[in-house]
PDB file of C-alpha atoms in Angstrom:
ATOM      1  CA  MET R   1       0.016   0.085  -0.152  1.00 52.00           C
ATOM      2  CA  ASN R   2       1.375   3.108  -0.758  1.00 59.00           C
ATOM      3  CA  THR R   3       1.551   6.172   1.401  1.00 59.00           C
ATOM      4  CA  VAL R   4      -1.508   8.492  -0.970  1.00 57.00           C
ATOM      5  CA  GLY R   5      -3.867   5.077  -0.032  1.00 58.00           C
ATOM      6  CA  ALA R   6      -3.396   4.958   3.998  1.00 55.00           C
ATOM      7  CA  LEU R   7      -4.178   8.272   3.940  1.00 54.00           C
ATOM      8  CA  VAL R   8      -7.273   7.655   1.641  1.00 56.00           C
ATOM      9  CA  MET R   9      -7.996   5.116   4.569  1.00 57.00           C
ATOM     10  CA  GLY R  10      -7.127   6.688   7.421  1.00 52.00           C
ATOM     11  CA  SER R  11      -9.681   9.690   6.635  1.00 54.00           C
ATOM     12  CA  TYR R  12     -12.542   8.050   5.887  1.00 57.00           C
ATOM     13  CA  ARG R  13     -14.935   7.183   8.796  1.00 55.00           C
ATOM     14  CA  GLY R  14     -17.536   5.614   7.061  1.00 59.00           C
ATOM     15  CA  GLY R  15     -20.627   7.277   5.272  1.00 59.00           C
ATOM     16  CA  HIS R  16     -20.419  10.046   3.651  1.00 64.00           C
ATOM     17  CA  VAL R  17     -17.814  12.439   5.924  1.00 68.00           C
ATOM     18  CA  GLU R  18     -14.766  12.164   5.758  1.00 73.00           C
ATOM     19  CA  ALA R  19     -11.975  12.910   8.399  1.00 70.00           C
ATOM     20  CA  SER R  20     -10.098  16.032   9.400  1.00 80.00           C
ATOM     21  CA  ASN R  21      -6.492  16.156   7.942  1.00 83.00           C
ATOM     22  CA  TYR R  22      -5.601  16.400  11.678  1.00 85.00           C
ATOM     23  CA  GLU R  23      -7.588  13.127  12.593  1.00 84.00           C
ATOM     24  CA  THR R  24      -6.544  11.629   9.660  1.00 85.00           C
ATOM     25  CA  LEU R  25      -2.756  12.006  10.479  1.00 89.00           C
ATOM     26  CA  LEU R  26      -3.311  10.981  13.898  1.00 89.00           C
ATOM     27  CA  ILE R  27      -4.867   7.343  12.284  1.00 88.00           C
ATOM     28  CA  VAL R  28      -1.688   7.402   9.645  1.00 90.00           C
ATOM     29  CA  LEU R  29       0.511   8.175  13.147  1.00 93.00           C
ATOM     30  CA  ALA R  30      -1.251   5.299  15.194  1.00 94.00           C
ATOM     31  CA  ILE R  31      -0.666   3.136  12.114  1.00 94.00           C
ATOM     32  CA  VAL R  32       3.404   3.451  12.297  1.00 94.00           C
ATOM     33  CA  VAL R  33       3.469   3.315  15.985  1.00 95.00           C
ATOM     34  CA  MET R  34       1.584  -0.065  16.073  1.00 95.00           C
ATOM     35  CA  ALA R  35       4.030  -1.562  13.236  1.00 94.00           C
ATOM     36  CA  ALA R  36       6.755  -0.029  15.265  1.00 94.00           C
ATOM     37  CA  ALA R  37       6.383  -2.608  17.752  1.00 94.00           C
ATOM     38  CA  CYS R  38       4.952  -4.948  16.654  1.00 93.00           C
ATOM     39  CA  GLY R  39       8.868  -4.982  14.286  1.00 91.00           C
ATOM     40  CA  ALA R  40      10.253  -4.316  17.773  1.00 90.00           C
ATOM     41  CA  ILE R  41       8.010  -7.709  19.635  1.00 90.00           C
ATOM     42  CA  PHE R  42       8.812  -9.714  17.046  1.00 88.00           C
ATOM     43  CA  MET R  43      12.939  -8.613  17.360  1.00 85.00           C
ATOM     44  CA  TYR R  44      12.240  -9.269  20.685  1.00 84.00           C
ATOM     45  CA  LEU R  45      11.177 -12.257  20.556  1.00 82.00           C
ATOM     46  CA  ARG R  46      13.424 -13.703  17.907  1.00 79.00           C
ATOM     47  CA  ARG R  47      16.261 -12.530  20.155  1.00 76.00           C
ATOM     48  CA  LEU R  48      14.995 -14.491  23.516  1.00 68.00           C
ATOM     49  CA  TYR R  49      14.967 -17.825  22.121  1.00 68.00           C
ATOM     50  CA  ARG R  50      17.566 -17.990  19.791  1.00 67.00           C
ATOM     51  CA  ARG R  51      18.893 -20.957  20.837  1.00 65.00           C
ATOM     52  CA  PRO R  52      22.688 -22.617  18.605  1.00 65.00           C
ATOM     53  CA  LYS R  53      22.133 -24.352  16.169  1.00 66.00           C
ATOM     54  CA  PRO R  54      22.339 -28.240  17.079  1.00 67.00           C
ATOM     55  CA  VAL R  55      26.003 -30.154  16.176  1.00 70.00           C
ATOM     56  CA  ALA R  56      25.574 -32.055  12.895  1.00 69.00           C
ATOM     57  CA  ASP R  57      28.585 -33.848  12.499  1.00 72.00           C
ATOM     58  CA  GLN R  58      31.927 -34.746  14.056  1.00 75.00           C
ATOM     59  CA  TRP R  59      33.744 -31.611  12.057  1.00 74.00           C
ATOM     60  CA  GLN R  60      31.227 -29.566  13.983  1.00 75.00           C
ATOM     61  CA  ALA R  61      31.915 -30.976  17.364  1.00 74.00           C
ATOM     62  CA  LEU R  62      34.727 -30.628  16.627  1.00 72.00           C
ATOM     63  CA  ALA R  63      35.167 -27.277  16.051  1.00 73.00           C
ATOM     64  CA  VAL R  64      32.016 -26.204  18.429  1.00 76.00           C
ATOM     65  CA  MET R  65      34.657 -28.249  21.739  1.00 77.00           C
ATOM     66  CA  GLY R  66      37.744 -26.286  20.804  1.00 72.00           C
ATOM     67  CA  GLU R  67      35.905 -22.730  20.878  1.00 73.00           C
ATOM     68  CA  LEU R  68      34.047 -24.240  24.793  1.00 76.00           C
ATOM     69  CA  CYS R  69      37.596 -25.939  25.534  1.00 76.00           C
ATOM     70  CA  ALA R  70      40.499 -23.013  25.654  1.00 72.00           C
ATOM     71  CA  HIS R  71      42.563 -25.191  27.254  1.00 74.00           C
ATOM     72  CA  GLY R  72      41.363 -28.508  25.323  1.00 79.00           C
ATOM     73  CA  TRP R  73      39.605 -31.486  26.127  1.00 82.00           C
ATOM     74  CA  GLN R  74      39.406 -35.550  24.618  1.00 81.00           C
ATOM     75  CA  ALA R  75      36.031 -37.763  23.756  1.00 83.00           C
ATOM     76  CA  GLN R  76      36.031 -41.603  23.125  1.00 83.00           C
ATOM     77  CA  ILE R  77      32.996 -43.022  21.124  1.00 87.00           C
ATOM     78  CA  THR R  78      32.418 -46.584  22.492  1.00 89.00           C
ATOM     79  CA  LEU R  79      29.582 -48.150  20.286  1.00 88.00           C
ATOM     80  CA  TYR R  80      27.711 -51.084  22.261  1.00 86.00           C
ATOM     81  CA  GLY R  81      25.813 -53.679  19.617  1.00 86.00           C
ATOM     82  CA  TRP R  82      22.937 -55.742  19.844  1.00 84.00           C
ATOM     83  CA  GLY R  83      23.599 -57.820  23.021  1.00 80.00           C
ATOM     84  CA  ALA R  84      26.761 -56.612  24.135  1.00 84.00           C
ATOM     85  CA  PRO R  85      26.823 -56.413  28.128  1.00 84.00           C
ATOM     86  CA  VAL R  86      26.836 -52.965  29.313  1.00 82.00           C
ATOM     87  CA  PRO R  87      28.380 -50.875  32.223  1.00 83.00           C
ATOM     88  CA  ALA R  88      26.134 -50.801  35.476  1.00 84.00           C
ATOM     89  CA  ASP R  89      25.053 -47.160  34.626  1.00 83.00           C
ATOM     90  CA  ALA R  90      24.014 -47.099  31.030  1.00 84.00           C
ATOM     91  CA  PRO R  91      20.112 -46.327  30.659  1.00 85.00           C
ATOM     92  CA  PRO R  92      18.062 -48.738  29.626  1.00 83.00           C
ATOM     93  CA  SER R  93      17.542 -48.743  25.816  1.00 81.00           C
ATOM     94  CA  ARG R  94      15.963 -50.876  23.463  1.00 83.00           C
ATOM     95  CA  VAL R  95      18.609 -49.445  20.780  1.00 83.00           C
ATOM     96  CA  PRO R  96      22.527 -50.056  21.056  1.00 86.00           C
ATOM     97  CA  LEU R  97      24.000 -47.665  23.205  1.00 88.00           C
ATOM     98  CA  VAL R  98      27.092 -45.263  22.059  1.00 89.00           C
ATOM     99  CA  GLU R  99      28.904 -44.053  25.206  1.00 89.00           C
ATOM    100  CA  LEU R 100      30.870 -40.752  25.145  1.00 88.00           C
ATOM    101  CA  GLU R 101      33.386 -40.128  27.370  1.00 89.00           C
ATOM    102  CA  TRP R 102      34.656 -36.612  27.315  1.00 85.00           C
ATOM    103  CA  LYS R 103      37.059 -34.366  29.554  1.00 85.00           C
ATOM    104  CA  GLN R 104      37.807 -31.401  29.404  1.00 83.00           C
ATOM    105  CA  PHE R 105      41.396 -30.307  30.177  1.00 83.00           C
ATOM    106  CA  GLU R 106      42.733 -27.206  33.103  1.00 80.00           C
ATOM    107  CA  GLU R 107      45.027 -24.657  31.709  1.00 78.00           C
ATOM    108  CA  ASP R 108      48.502 -25.027  30.753  1.00 74.00           C
ATOM    109  CA  SER R 109      48.313 -29.261  32.692  1.00 72.00           C
ATOM    110  CA  GLU R 110      47.582 -32.161  31.637  1.00 78.00           C
ATOM    111  CA  ARG R 111      45.145 -32.959  34.592  1.00 83.00           C
ATOM    112  CA  VAL R 112      41.300 -33.794  33.605  1.00 83.00           C
ATOM    113  CA  ALA R 113      39.278 -30.717  34.813  1.00 80.00           C
ATOM    114  CA  VAL R 114      35.877 -32.091  33.858  1.00 81.00           C
ATOM    115  CA  ALA R 115      35.155 -35.654  32.583  1.00 84.00           C
ATOM    116  CA  ARG R 116      31.983 -36.481  31.824  1.00 84.00           C
ATOM    117  CA  ARG R 117      29.931 -39.165  30.256  1.00 89.00           C
ATOM    118  CA  VAL R 118      26.580 -39.244  27.910  1.00 88.00           C
ATOM    119  CA  TRP R 119      24.739 -42.258  26.410  1.00 90.00           C
ATOM    120  CA  ALA R 120      22.610 -41.667  23.822  1.00 89.00           C
ATOM    121  CA  PRO R 121      21.509 -44.159  20.809  1.00 88.00           C
ATOM    122  CA  THR R 122      23.122 -42.616  17.688  1.00 86.00           C
ATOM    123  CA  ILE R 123      26.815 -40.967  17.156  1.00 86.00           C
ATOM    124  CA  GLU R 124      24.750 -37.404  16.416  1.00 86.00           C
ATOM    125  CA  GLU R 125      23.043 -36.920  19.310  1.00 87.00           C
ATOM    126  CA  ALA R 126      26.056 -38.280  21.557  1.00 86.00           C
ATOM    127  CA  LEU R 127      27.791 -35.519  19.961  1.00 87.00           C
ATOM    128  CA  GLU R 128      24.845 -33.080  20.288  1.00 88.00           C
ATOM    129  CA  ALA R 129      24.703 -33.847  24.138  1.00 86.00           C
ATOM    130  CA  MET R 130      28.241 -33.738  24.773  1.00 85.00           C
ATOM    131  CA  VAL R 131      28.204 -30.015  23.057  1.00 85.00           C
ATOM    132  CA  GLU R 132      24.693 -28.960  25.133  1.00 87.00           C
ATOM    133  CA  ASP R 133      26.581 -30.241  28.288  1.00 85.00           C
ATOM    134  CA  ARG R 134      29.644 -27.526  27.894  1.00 84.00           C
ATOM    135  CA  ARG R 135      27.361 -25.176  26.778  1.00 85.00           C
ATOM    136  CA  THR R 136      25.116 -25.611  30.142  1.00 84.00           C
ATOM    137  CA  ASP R 137      28.773 -26.548  32.212  1.00 81.00           C
ATOM    138  CA  MET R 138      29.845 -22.811  30.638  1.00 80.00           C
ATOM    139  CA  THR R 139      26.221 -20.848  31.419  1.00 84.00           C
ATOM    140  CA  PHE R 140      26.954 -22.310  35.016  1.00 84.00           C
ATOM    141  CA  GLU R 141      30.658 -20.579  35.159  1.00 81.00           C
ATOM    142  CA  GLN R 142      29.039 -17.275  33.760  1.00 82.00           C
ATOM    143  CA  ILE R 143      26.187 -17.465  36.756  1.00 85.00           C
ATOM    144  CA  GLU R 144      29.076 -18.576  39.413  1.00 83.00           C
ATOM    145  CA  GLU R 145      31.516 -15.409  37.836  1.00 81.00           C
ATOM    146  CA  SER R 146      28.592 -13.202  38.230  1.00 82.00           C
ATOM    147  CA  ALA R 147      27.845 -13.823  41.583  1.00 81.00           C
ATOM    148  CA  ALA R 148      31.841 -13.997  42.727  1.00 79.00           C
ATOM    149  CA  GLU R 149      31.224 -10.403  41.636  1.00 78.00           C
ATOM    150  CA  GLN R 150      28.751  -9.515  43.385  1.00 77.00           C
ATOM    151  CA  GLY R 151      29.990 -10.614  46.613  1.00 72.00           C
ATOM    152  CA  GLU R 152      27.058 -13.561  46.341  1.00 64.00           C
ATOM    153  CA  THR R 153      28.633 -16.301  46.854  1.00 60.00           C
ATOM    154  CA  TRP R 154      26.405 -18.040  50.069  1.00 59.00           C
ATOM    155  CA  TRP R 155      27.771 -21.286  48.813  1.00 56.00           C
ATOM    156  CA  ASN R 156      31.972 -20.797  49.384  1.00 55.00           C
ATOM    157  CA  ASP R 157      30.749 -19.507  53.598  1.00 52.00           C
TER     158      ASP R 157
END
């Protein structure tokens, strides 16, 4: 719709009486403000629910974990076939399982800072679970750092 069409629509009251120029300007201004508000709400909601893209393959997992674990990391994938004995802590499953054990190392050291194990029905899901675990760890680390800066660390008392 062009500007002239908006003004004509804004000036039409119904019946045979047209609105004054002042009323037409107010109506058009109200339409513009509502459109801008809708755009702002749309952008806010889009940013609010933006999530990182899931890991699609092992190369992407390698790149993402390299960014998330600045001081190095290591992972080992174990595939269990039908009827193979699995560790006692494996979740119950009707399909063969994939076990992914990963470690994050401390700065300038071979000491392990974090060690985790995830289980999944496929390698891709195991890689995604590993990346999500690390992202969750980073979120917790950021919360702890923020609380420590503000002196709200009740867990260190």
